[in-house]
Each structure stands twice: as structure tokens, then as C-alpha cells.
Amino acid sequence: MQITGYSDQISVAPGETIDFMVNCEGAKTYRADLVRIICGDTNPDGPGVKERMVRSAANKTYKGRKQVIHSGSFVAVPTSAALDDLKSFTFQAFIWPTTPEKGTQSIMSKWRDRDKAGAALIITKANGSVALCLGDGKGKVEVINAGKSLVAREWYFVAASYDAKTKQVCVYQLPLKDFPRVKDRGVVRAKSKLGRIGPHSEALTFGAYYQRTDKGRMVCGGHYNGKIDSPRIANRVLSPAEMELVKSWPLPGGLSNAVVGAWDFSQELKSTRVVDLTENRLHGETVQMPARAMTGHNWTGEEMNWRHAPEQYGAIHFHDDDIYDAGWEVDFGLTIPKTMKSGLYAMRVRAGKEEDYIPFAIRPPRGKATAKICFLLPTGSYMAYANEQMSTDVPLAQLLSGKLSVLQQQNLHLNVHREYGASCYDSHSDGSGICYSSRLRPILNMRPKYAMWLGGTGSSLWQFNADTHIIDWLEAMNFDYDVITDEDLHYEGLSAIEQYNVVVTGSHPEYHSTEMWDAMHEYTQRGGRLMYLGANGWYWRIAYHAESPGIMEVRRNEDGIRAWEARTGEYYHSFTGEYGGLWRRNGRAPQVIAGTGFSAQGFDVSSYYRQKPDARNPRAKFIMAGIGPDELIGDFGLIGDGAAGLELDRADRMLGTPPHALVLASSENHTDIYLVVCEEILISYPGIGGAESELVRADIVFYETPNGGGVFSTSSIAWSGSLAHNGYKNNVSRMTKNVLKRFVDPKPL
Amino acid sequence: MAKTQAKPKRRSATEENRRLIEEFRARPVGHHSADLQRIINKLRGSPMAGKYCLVTVKPHKQWQLAQTSGVRGKPLKMLNKKFTSLEKAEWHVFKLRWKEHTGETLR
């Protein structure tokens, strides 16, 4: 793709400014236009792509330029005399390397690559062992290694010292666990042949070495994959006994003058700060968000919560593909006019025949609803899926979908541009799960016109583009609505939605922070009405970073449909200290807030719902009005040819469905690609496919909440794809409209 | 004279496969018999190196056959075969995978 972009915000109010960052290669100029997104489905059997041009001050032709992403995390400690003046020294740390065979990887570096000046404790590409790399500042480099390959995913104590007078170098690679026939212990003493180590005043780095500065961004090389714990730097050669003493804190009196820096990664780990315990206060900052709250070399397994035993969580896990902020320069901004209507918008950028969209919500003015209906754009879920790469990386993709994967240009671009970063459904290059996802980068699957391999047959829609069918339907039915995002709900709580009579969800509102969960629950208990037009909602607990905007965290703990598994002991969010994982495992199953919760999934074809006796209950009369008692609900649709499909939720009293909830209809006749979710399976057993298991179903549920409120849940991701069928005249559309009309009416339910 | 006992009529493995192949050809995506599902689970579950997939050329109109590399960052191999029907693409890839697994060429 020649043109890609992102914005600094995902939700913006009238009077506020949103900035756009664009990479444009191969074209001198590009055109930007503000558009209102109505429907992004390219399927000729559906309503078609609908977008409305909106006049704005930003609609112009701009000069194109290439902008690049420097992914890969590290810690940077600003330059200081204590580090710059080092002559003799000792570097030491505990490490847990995950890809020792990858090539040169820097554990800790006081290095300037331009002229090869300084020193670095590295893993050498020569043999995958720890080494001391020295540079004279005139281009000459010397590497002295421990001679034994490291074993991946094992803890080591590693160190290297250099005596400026004698040129004596010592390199230590000491495994914390011995395997009798594995030779991975190495201690090497050698004399450096380098005349002197080149002085410089660039930053100290952990997890990579300094290369250069690009438009204010520090660019590093030699990105390390794995954990680093308790790094130390001394201003002289330490003996092995002294190294042992320096591992812990506080230091014995005699060594405090020798130790220049001693970093404790467990301190302030909710932030991007890295704390030096010494009086030198050589504090650093993480860059590109490496994983924190990771078990350290001394983790015993007795404590799972890092807040209870921070001393056992002194490790940071660095990845060569971590990405928080693409860091592109701003191309242009747009101040939203005071009169602009709330809705789903995008900045459309076009260069030649190529285009990209940068979607965002224009919310109503802060504190002032401008409609009775609120569409809650599930941006947390979009971020969790941001730049998902399962179709190019994971063999099970075609088993999940029961068909050939169909890839788009976006997938091809992401496959070769790994610096864009992947999603919380993918793994880092070292195989560890991606627990953070940021929107400060182009998110190429959060786009109108995008079809996804996971979205079933037909339109093949998922998340953002599937949700445009709900927007399209609201427009077609002439409902007036505001749009706000998950982040608005997170940061503002109940006040973001309390003025609305109804909150309508997207097709797949899967990820919720505690703040979001509390706000929505409070809303329904105070008389608010919730229309849950999807499935797999309120499933994972997430956290947003308290200081760095636009990044969320999920820990794939213990249970649930997981694309990867959090390592034991790493179940608590680093951003908040909360226990992560499924909301169900946090005492709040989805049924508690929405009446139904995740029960089965499959990604080939969808099915229909059959009405249940509750459909005849007088309380449901307003919902079923105009729908014949024998009608199948949603035996049509653009997503898999049915309204019940992809992911399915069911009612379950034992999981929190209110006792008075009505189950109006349940889906049936799903294929065997559909399987019961793993949190339901305590003992493995046959018969968990769609053909046999009664848990493979979606339940349409309605119930009243206190103070005149109510909840209506359709429990299927595919629901949105059936709304437009037959010119919006169908029983899915009818039922949705019946409910929305009643829910808008303030009269208590 | 002993009576000749009629043998129960059993379909040969080839006949059974023929039935399942035709079942796939008639409906490549959707409800399948358990026997066919077992076969396509094996065919579709192959590793990513050289795995067949489709790339959209024109949305909902034309798709091109491709193979993933199995190596992160390495581009897909685009093959010289385009389809205007997803069902036909499924059948084409089924034949390719059948050939790889059994050595038999389907027509």
C-alpha cells in the first residue's frame, strides 16, 4: 500500500482538533477528504458502500512523504557523567533470552553505532552466547564471547567486565539451572586488543543499542527478544563474589561507591519509567512499550500477583516487534466545527489509485447528548484485533473458518511490514503473546471496504466494517443517534452515557475495562436501556494505560478462547495491577450485564433462530409485533447467509442471566465448524460441534432492569449482516426496530 | 451342496472417497458429513509454508490463488490462477491438496 495513516485520537468533540499522520510513498501528492461512514460493505448483494463527503477545512491536496515506523522496544537512560566517564566497568544482569540464535542482540549498551564507540553486553551472532562488544570509536570492533550457546527460555546470570589499565576482559554466562548434558556455562577471560574504548555521550540502553536519531526519535538496532532483570553497572571490575553481592539490594557499604546504576524494573511498572536505585538516579524510560509485570529470575510460583511480591517481578520482556507509537510527523489537523453532527467519520486519503481511511468518532459536545440513542463504537475491541495476522501466520485459521482464507491488500502489506505491529490475537516474533495494542499506528483492518477471513461467507465482515451495517440501518430507519467510543466510556464512566435512553452496541463488543463495565452496569440499573446487537461481549477484561494514551492491555489467562496463553504468574495487568483474563473469571460473566454470554464459535456459514415459548409472553409483545409465530428469525443475511453466526452467546441462569429474562428465540442447525467454547469444557468429551451440542446456539434475550430499564441481546455477531436484507424489510430489522422504538420511549419498561 | 453365502455389500475405499469428493464438490463450505469433515480438517490444517490461500483482486468478483511463505515478513507467492467463483477456487485447491496427500489426480 502506498498510502497509510492514523490519527492521534479516536474520538473527538466539536471544537477540538484531531491530527492526522500519513505515509505516502510513490506519489508526490495525496488528497484528503472528510467522509461520513455509513456502510463499508462492498458486497453487491447488500446496500453497497455508502459514504458522504463532508466539507471541512482539511479537505485538500497535500504533499506526500514517506514516514517509517521504528518498532522494537528498549529502555533508554539519558546520558550522564557517571556513565560517560566510565573507564573500567562491569555490566551484569539476569536474562531469559527467547531467541538467542537470532543474531546480535543487545542486553545493555553504552554504544554509539555511527563510529562504533563504547561497550555493550550482547548476545553474539557468532554462536548465540553472551559477549562483550567493545568499540574504539574509529570503526574498530572487538567481540569477546562466552563460547557457549544460550538455551532459549532459561534464566542466566550474565556479566562482563573490562579493566581499562590491563585491558583484561571477563565474560560470564552462568545458567541458573543445570542440565547435565547441556554445555551452556561459559566464563572467558581475555585481553582486549583494542587500543581504547571510544568515549561518547549517547544514552545507555537496555534491550537494544543506539543507532541514530530520526526526527527526534531514537532509533536502535540489535533488538533483544527476552527478559532482562536487575541490570547493574559498576565503575570498576567486580570480582565474582562482588557480583553476587550486587545482585541484591541494598548494597553492602563497600560496594555502593562502585555501583553506578542498579535498576529495579518492578518499581513504577505501571508507568513507562525505569527506576535506578542508586544515588546517581539514572532513571530511564521504556520506549515502544515492552511487557512489564513479568516474572523475574527469582519468581517462586508462590505468588501470582506482582503487587504482593514486586521483588519477584523485576523483569521486562523486550520484543523486536513491540510498537506503541509510530511517531510520524503530523501532516495536517482538523478542528471539528461546533455544529458538526456526531457520527462515524473517516479521513479518506487517496494517492493515485490507492486509498486509505482513518476512521474516528465525532462525539457530541462534552456533557451534552444530541440524540436519545447512543451507538457505542467498540474501539477497545478494534484495538485488540488491530492488524491481526492469523491468516498469514497460523495454520488453524482455515480450520476455524472452514474455508480458504481470502486475504486483502492490507494483509499483504502487514505481512511484509511487520513494523506496523500485530494484534492481541498474534504472537511476537519470539512466540510470546502480544498483550498490548496501540492505535497510534495505522490499523489497516479497521477500515471500511475491508473484508476479513474470519467473517464467514458472503460479506466476510468483522468488527469495524461489520458495525457499519448497524450504522447503515440506523440511517435507513431514520433514527437519530450519537456516536461515542469505548475510550469515552472508560475515561468518563456513567456520565458518558447517562443522558441517553438507549445504548446500542456494535456486533462484537468483546473487550471492556473495569471502568467501562461498571459504567454500563450502572446505566442499566438506573433505568438505561441496552441493545446488545452482537456476541462475545464483555468477555475479556482490559486496561488502558494511565499515562500513555491509546494503548490497552489484555492478559490471556487460564481460560477462554485464547490465541496465546499468558505465562503462569503473569496474569495481572501491568497497567493497573488488576487480575486480567476473562470477566467470567473475575466474577462477572457476560450474562450478568447482557443476559447472555459466549457459548460457541465457528466461522463458515450462519444459521437462523427458532422462536421459543417466551416469544408469546405478553412482556415480549412489543418485540415480536409484526412477526408471525412460525417465522424463523434471520434465515437470511450477508454474513454467512443467516443472522445467527460466527460467535454465539447463550442465556444461563448459573452464570448470571436474570431469573426473569425471556428467551425469545434460539439458533439451531449450526455446522460442526462451530464448537463449544473451551471455558465450558471441564472434561474433554465428544459431541461439542454444532450438529450435536445444545450449547452451540445463540439466544435472543430480553429482560427488564430496575428503574424502568431493559436489556435486549441478539447474541450473534452475524446479526448486523441481516438488517439490510430485502430493503431492510425483514424480521431481523423488524425486531431490532421494535425494540429500539420502545427503548427510546422514556416510559418505564 | 453348501449354499454360497452372499457377502454384505461394502463400498470400496475408492468408492467411499468418490462419494466424499462429490460431497465436497457440491458444497465446499458449510454442512458436511463427519467423514468429509475429517478429510478436509486434514487438508486445511497444513502448515503455513506453501499453504494455499486467495487474494482479492476485485472485491466479490475475482480472486487470485497464492501461497503463504510460512516466514514472517516474506511475501506470499502469487500463483498464475484467478477465479471468479469462491466455490471453484475451493474445488481447485481441494484437488491440489488431495494430490499432495494421496498422489491421486482428481478431475
Coordinates of N, CA, C and O in Angstrom, one line a residue, chain A residues 41-44 321 389-399 401-409 411-412 415-418 426-431 449 451 457-460 604-605 607 669-673, chain B residues 24 28-34 37 40-48 51-57 59-61 63 65-66 68-76 78 83 86-87 89-94 97:
Chain A
D41 N -19.6 -2.1 3.4 CA -19.6 -3.4 2.8 C -19.6 -3.4 1.3 O -20.6 -2.8 0.7
T42 N -18.6 -4.0 0.7 CA -18.5 -4.0 -0.8 C -19.4 -5.0 -1.5 O -19.4 -5.1 -2.7
N43 N -20.1 -5.8 -0.7 CA -20.9 -7.0 -1.2 C -22.0 -6.4 -2.2 O -22.8 -5.7 -1.7
P44 N -22.0 -6.8 -3.5 CA -23.0 -6.3 -4.4 C -24.4 -6.8 -4.0 O -25.4 -6.2 -4.4
D321 N 9.6 -6.6 17.9 CA 8.5 -6.0 17.2 C 7.5 -5.3 18.0 O 6.3 -5.1 17.6
Q389 N -2.9 -10.9 12.2 CA -2.2 -11.6 11.1 C -2.3 -13.1 11.2 O -1.4 -13.8 10.7
M390 N -3.4 -13.6 11.7 CA -3.5 -15.0 11.8 C -3.6 -15.7 10.4 O -3.1 -16.8 10.3
S391 N -4.1 -15.0 9.4 CA -4.3 -15.7 8.1 C -2.9 -15.9 7.4 O -2.8 -16.8 6.6
T392 N -1.9 -15.2 7.8 CA -0.6 -15.4 7.2 C 0.3 -16.2 8.2 O 1.4 -16.7 7.8
D393 N -0.1 -16.2 9.5 CA 0.8 -16.8 10.5 C 0.4 -18.1 11.1 O 1.3 -18.9 11.6
V394 N -0.9 -18.4 11.1 CA -1.4 -19.5 11.9 C -2.1 -20.6 11.1 O -3.1 -20.2 10.5
P395 N -1.7 -21.8 11.1 CA -2.4 -22.8 10.3 C -3.8 -23.1 10.7 O -4.6 -23.4 9.8
L396 N -4.2 -22.8 11.9 CA -5.6 -23.1 12.3 C -6.6 -22.2 11.7 O -7.8 -22.4 11.8
A397 N -6.1 -21.1 11.1 CA -7.1 -20.1 10.5 C -8.1 -20.7 9.6 O -9.3 -20.5 9.7
Q398 N -7.6 -21.6 8.7 CA -8.5 -22.2 7.7 C -9.4 -23.3 8.3 O -10.4 -23.6 7.7
L399 N -9.0 -23.8 9.5 CA -9.8 -24.7 10.2 C -10.9 -24.0 10.9 O -12.1 -24.5 10.9
S401 N -12.3 -21.2 10.0 CA -13.2 -20.6 9.1 C -13.8 -21.7 8.1 O -14.8 -21.4 7.4
G402 N -13.3 -22.9 8.1 CA -13.8 -23.9 7.3 C -13.8 -23.6 5.8 O -14.7 -24.0 5.0
K403 N -12.8 -22.8 5.4 CA -12.7 -22.4 4.0 C -11.3 -21.8 3.8 O -10.5 -21.6 4.7
L404 N -11.0 -21.6 2.5 CA -9.8 -20.9 2.2 C -9.8 -19.5 2.8 O -10.8 -18.8 2.7
S405 N -8.6 -19.1 3.3 CA -8.5 -17.7 3.7 C -8.5 -16.8 2.5 O -7.7 -17.0 1.5
V406 N -9.3 -15.7 2.5 CA -9.2 -14.7 1.5 C -8.5 -13.5 2.1 O -9.0 -12.9 3.0
L407 N -7.4 -13.1 1.5 CA -6.6 -12.0 2.0 C -6.8 -10.8 1.2 O -7.1 -10.8 0.0
Q408 N -6.7 -9.6 1.8 CA -6.8 -8.3 1.2 C -5.4 -7.7 1.0 O -4.5 -8.2 1.7
Q409 N -5.4 -6.6 0.3 CA -4.1 -5.9 0.2 C -3.5 -5.5 1.5 O -2.3 -5.5 1.7
N411 N -3.7 -7.2 4.2 CA -3.0 -8.3 4.8 C -1.6 -8.5 4.2 O -0.6 -8.8 4.9
L412 N -1.5 -8.3 2.9 CA -0.2 -8.5 2.2 C 0.7 -7.4 2.7 O 1.9 -7.7 2.9
N415 N 1.9 -8.2 6.2 CA 2.7 -9.4 6.3 C 4.2 -9.1 6.0 O 5.1 -9.7 6.6
V416 N 4.4 -8.1 5.2 CA 5.8 -7.7 4.9 C 6.3 -6.5 5.7 O 7.4 -6.2 5.7
H417 N 5.3 -5.8 6.3 CA 5.7 -4.6 7.1 C 5.4 -4.9 8.6 O 4.4 -4.4 9.2
R418 N 6.2 -5.8 9.1 CA 5.9 -6.2 10.5 C 6.1 -5.1 11.5 O 5.7 -5.2 12.6
D426 N -2.2 -12.2 18.0 CA -0.9 -12.7 17.4 C 0.2 -12.9 18.4 O 0.0 -12.5 19.6
S427 N 1.2 -13.4 18.0 CA 2.4 -13.6 18.8 C 3.5 -12.7 18.3 O 3.6 -12.4 17.1
H428 N 4.4 -12.3 19.2 CA 5.6 -11.6 18.8 C 6.5 -12.5 18.0 O 6.3 -13.8 18.0
S429 N 7.6 -12.0 17.5 CA 8.5 -12.8 16.6 C 9.1 -13.9 17.5 O 9.5 -14.9 16.9
D430 N 9.1 -13.8 18.8 CA 9.8 -14.8 19.6 C 8.7 -15.8 20.1 O 9.0 -16.7 20.9
G431 N 7.5 -15.7 19.7 CA 6.4 -16.6 20.0 C 5.7 -16.3 21.3 O 4.7 -16.9 21.6
K449 N -14.7 -1.0 3.7 CA -14.4 -1.8 2.5 C -13.5 -3.0 2.8 O -13.1 -3.8 1.9
A451 N -12.7 -6.7 4.1 CA -13.3 -8.0 4.3 C -12.3 -8.8 5.1 O -11.1 -8.7 4.8
T457 N -18.9 -16.6 5.3 CA -19.1 -16.5 3.9 C -19.9 -15.2 3.5 O -20.4 -14.5 4.4
G458 N -19.9 -14.8 2.3 CA -20.7 -13.6 1.9 C -19.9 -12.4 2.0 O -18.8 -12.3 1.5
S459 N -20.4 -11.5 2.9 CA -19.7 -10.2 3.0 C -18.4 -10.4 3.8 O -17.5 -9.5 3.6
S460 N -18.2 -11.4 4.6 CA -17.0 -11.6 5.3 C -16.6 -10.4 6.2 O -15.5 -9.8 6.0
D604 N -17.8 -20.3 9.4 CA -18.1 -20.6 8.0 C -19.5 -20.0 7.6 O -19.5 -18.9 7.1
V605 N -20.6 -20.8 7.9 CA -21.9 -20.3 7.5 C -22.7 -20.0 8.8 O -22.5 -20.6 9.8
S607 N -26.7 -19.4 10.7 CA -27.9 -20.1 10.7 C -29.0 -19.1 11.1 O -28.9 -17.9 11.0
N669 N -29.1 -25.7 14.2 CA -28.6 -26.2 12.8 C -27.3 -25.6 12.4 O -27.1 -25.3 11.2
H670 N -26.4 -25.4 13.4 CA -25.1 -24.9 13.0 C -24.2 -26.0 12.5 O -24.4 -27.2 12.9
T671 N -23.2 -25.7 11.8 CA -22.3 -26.7 11.2 C -21.3 -27.2 12.4 O -21.2 -26.6 13.4
D672 N -20.6 -28.2 12.0 CA -19.6 -28.7 13.0 C -18.3 -27.9 13.1 O -17.4 -28.2 13.9
I673 N -18.2 -26.9 12.2 CA -17.1 -25.9 12.4 C -17.4 -25.2 13.7 O -16.4 -24.7 14.4
Chain B
F24 N -18.0 -32.8 -1.4 CA -17.2 -31.6 -1.2 C -17.5 -30.7 -2.4 O -17.7 -29.5 -2.3
P28 N -18.6 -27.0 -1.0 CA -17.2 -26.9 -0.4 C -17.2 -26.2 1.0 O -16.3 -26.5 1.8
V29 N -18.2 -25.4 1.3 CA -18.2 -24.7 2.6 C -19.6 -24.9 3.2 O -20.6 -24.6 2.5
G30 N -19.7 -25.3 4.4 CA -21.0 -25.5 5.1 C -21.1 -26.8 5.7 O -20.1 -27.4 6.1
H31 N -22.4 -27.3 5.8 CA -22.6 -28.6 6.4 C -22.0 -29.7 5.6 O -22.1 -29.8 4.4
H32 N -21.2 -30.6 6.4 CA -20.6 -31.7 5.8 C -20.8 -32.9 6.6 O -21.0 -32.8 7.8
S33 N -20.7 -34.1 6.0 CA -20.7 -35.3 6.7 C -19.5 -35.4 7.6 O -18.5 -34.8 7.3
A34 N -19.6 -36.2 8.7 CA -18.4 -36.4 9.6 C -17.2 -36.9 8.8 O -16.1 -36.5 9.1
Q37 N -15.7 -34.1 6.8 CA -15.1 -33.1 7.7 C -13.7 -33.6 8.2 O -12.8 -32.8 8.2
I40 N -11.3 -32.9 5.3 CA -10.9 -31.5 5.0 C -10.2 -30.9 6.2 O -9.4 -29.9 6.0
N41 N -10.5 -31.4 7.4 CA -9.7 -30.9 8.5 C -8.2 -31.1 8.2 O -7.3 -30.3 8.5
K42 N -7.9 -32.3 7.7 CA -6.5 -32.6 7.4 C -6.0 -31.8 6.3 O -4.9 -31.2 6.4
L43 N -6.8 -31.6 5.2 CA -6.3 -30.8 4.1 C -6.1 -29.4 4.4 O -5.2 -28.7 4.0
R44 N -7.0 -28.8 5.2 CA -7.0 -27.4 5.5 C -6.0 -27.1 6.7 O -5.7 -25.9 6.9
G45 N -5.6 -28.1 7.4 CA -4.8 -27.8 8.6 C -3.3 -27.8 8.3 O -2.5 -27.9 9.2
S46 N -2.9 -27.8 7.0 CA -1.5 -27.9 6.7 C -0.7 -26.7 7.2 O -1.3 -25.6 7.5
P47 N 0.6 -26.8 7.4 CA 1.4 -25.7 7.9 C 1.4 -24.5 7.0 O 1.0 -24.6 5.8
M48 N 1.9 -23.4 7.4 CA 1.8 -22.1 6.6 C 2.8 -22.1 5.4 O 2.5 -21.3 4.5
K51 N 1.2 -22.8 2.0 CA -0.3 -23.1 2.2 C -1.1 -22.2 1.2 O -0.8 -21.0 1.1
Y52 N -2.0 -22.8 0.6 CA -2.8 -22.1 -0.4 C -3.8 -21.1 0.3 O -4.4 -21.4 1.4
C53 N -4.0 -20.0 -0.3 CA -5.0 -19.0 0.1 C -5.4 -18.2 -1.1 O -4.9 -18.5 -2.2
L54 N -6.3 -17.3 -0.9 CA -6.7 -16.4 -2.0 C -6.5 -15.0 -1.7 O -6.5 -14.6 -0.5
V55 N -6.2 -14.2 -2.7 CA -6.0 -12.8 -2.5 C -7.1 -12.1 -3.4 O -7.2 -12.4 -4.6
T56 N -7.8 -11.2 -2.8 CA -8.8 -10.5 -3.5 C -8.2 -9.6 -4.6 O -7.3 -8.8 -4.3
V57 N -8.7 -9.8 -5.8 CA -8.3 -8.9 -6.9 C -9.3 -7.8 -7.1 O -9.0 -6.6 -7.1
P59 N -13.1 -7.0 -5.3 CA -14.0 -7.5 -4.2 C -15.2 -8.2 -4.8 O -15.9 -7.6 -5.6
H60 N -15.4 -9.4 -4.3 CA -16.6 -10.2 -4.6 C -16.7 -10.5 -6.1 O -17.8 -11.0 -6.6
K61 N -15.6 -10.3 -6.8 CA -15.6 -10.7 -8.2 C -14.5 -11.5 -8.7 O -14.7 -12.5 -9.5
W63 N -10.6 -13.4 -7.6 CA -9.6 -13.8 -6.5 C -8.4 -14.5 -7.2 O -8.6 -15.2 -8.2
L65 N -5.1 -17.1 -6.7 CA -4.5 -18.1 -5.9 C -3.1 -17.7 -5.4 O -2.4 -17.1 -6.2
A66 N -2.8 -18.0 -4.2 CA -1.5 -17.6 -3.6 C -1.1 -18.6 -2.6 O -1.9 -19.5 -2.2
T68 N 1.1 -18.8 1.2 CA 1.8 -18.1 2.2 C 3.2 -18.7 2.3 O 3.4 -19.9 2.0
S69 N 4.1 -17.9 2.8 CA 5.5 -18.3 2.9 C 5.8 -19.1 4.1 O 6.8 -19.9 4.1
G70 N 5.1 -18.9 5.2 CA 5.4 -19.5 6.5 C 6.6 -18.8 7.2 O 7.0 -19.2 8.3
V71 N 7.1 -17.8 6.6 CA 8.2 -17.0 7.2 C 7.7 -15.5 7.4 O 7.3 -14.9 6.4
R72 N 7.7 -15.1 8.6 CA 7.2 -13.7 8.8 C 8.0 -12.7 8.0 O 9.2 -12.8 7.9
G73 N 7.3 -11.8 7.3 CA 7.9 -10.8 6.6 C 8.2 -11.2 5.1 O 8.5 -10.3 4.3
K74 N 8.1 -12.5 4.8 CA 8.4 -12.9 3.5 C 7.0 -12.9 2.7 O 6.0 -13.5 3.1
P75 N 7.0 -12.3 1.5 CA 5.8 -12.1 0.8 C 5.1 -13.4 0.4 O 5.8 -14.5 0.3
L76 N 3.8 -13.3 0.1 CA 3.1 -14.5 -0.4 C 3.6 -14.8 -1.9 O 4.1 -13.8 -2.5
M78 N 2.4 -15.4 -5.4 CA 1.2 -15.2 -6.1 C 1.3 -16.2 -7.3 O 2.3 -16.2 -8.1
F83 N -9.8 -16.8 -10.1 CA -11.1 -17.3 -10.1 C -12.1 -16.2 -10.0 O -11.9 -15.1 -9.5
L86 N -15.7 -18.4 -5.7 CA -15.0 -18.9 -4.5 C -15.2 -20.4 -4.4 O -14.3 -21.1 -4.0
E87 N -16.4 -20.9 -4.9 CA -16.6 -22.4 -4.9 C -15.6 -23.1 -5.8 O -15.1 -24.1 -5.5
A89 N -12.7 -22.0 -6.6 CA -11.4 -21.9 -6.0 C -11.2 -23.0 -5.0 O -10.2 -23.6 -4.9
E90 N -12.3 -23.2 -4.2 CA -12.2 -24.2 -3.1 C -12.0 -25.6 -3.8 O -11.2 -26.4 -3.3
W91 N -12.7 -25.8 -4.9 CA -12.6 -27.1 -5.6 C -11.2 -27.3 -6.2 O -10.6 -28.4 -6.1
H92 N -10.7 -26.2 -6.7 CA -9.4 -26.3 -7.3 C -8.3 -26.6 -6.2 O -7.4 -27.5 -6.4
V93 N -8.4 -25.9 -5.1 CA -7.4 -26.2 -4.0 C -7.6 -27.5 -3.4 O -6.6 -28.2 -3.1
F94 N -8.9 -28.0 -3.3 CA -9.1 -29.3 -2.8 C -8.4 -30.3 -3.7 O -7.7 -31.3 -3.2
R97 N -4.6 -30.2 -3.0 CA -4.3 -30.8 -1.7 C -4.5 -32.3 -1.7 O -3.7 -33.0 -1.1

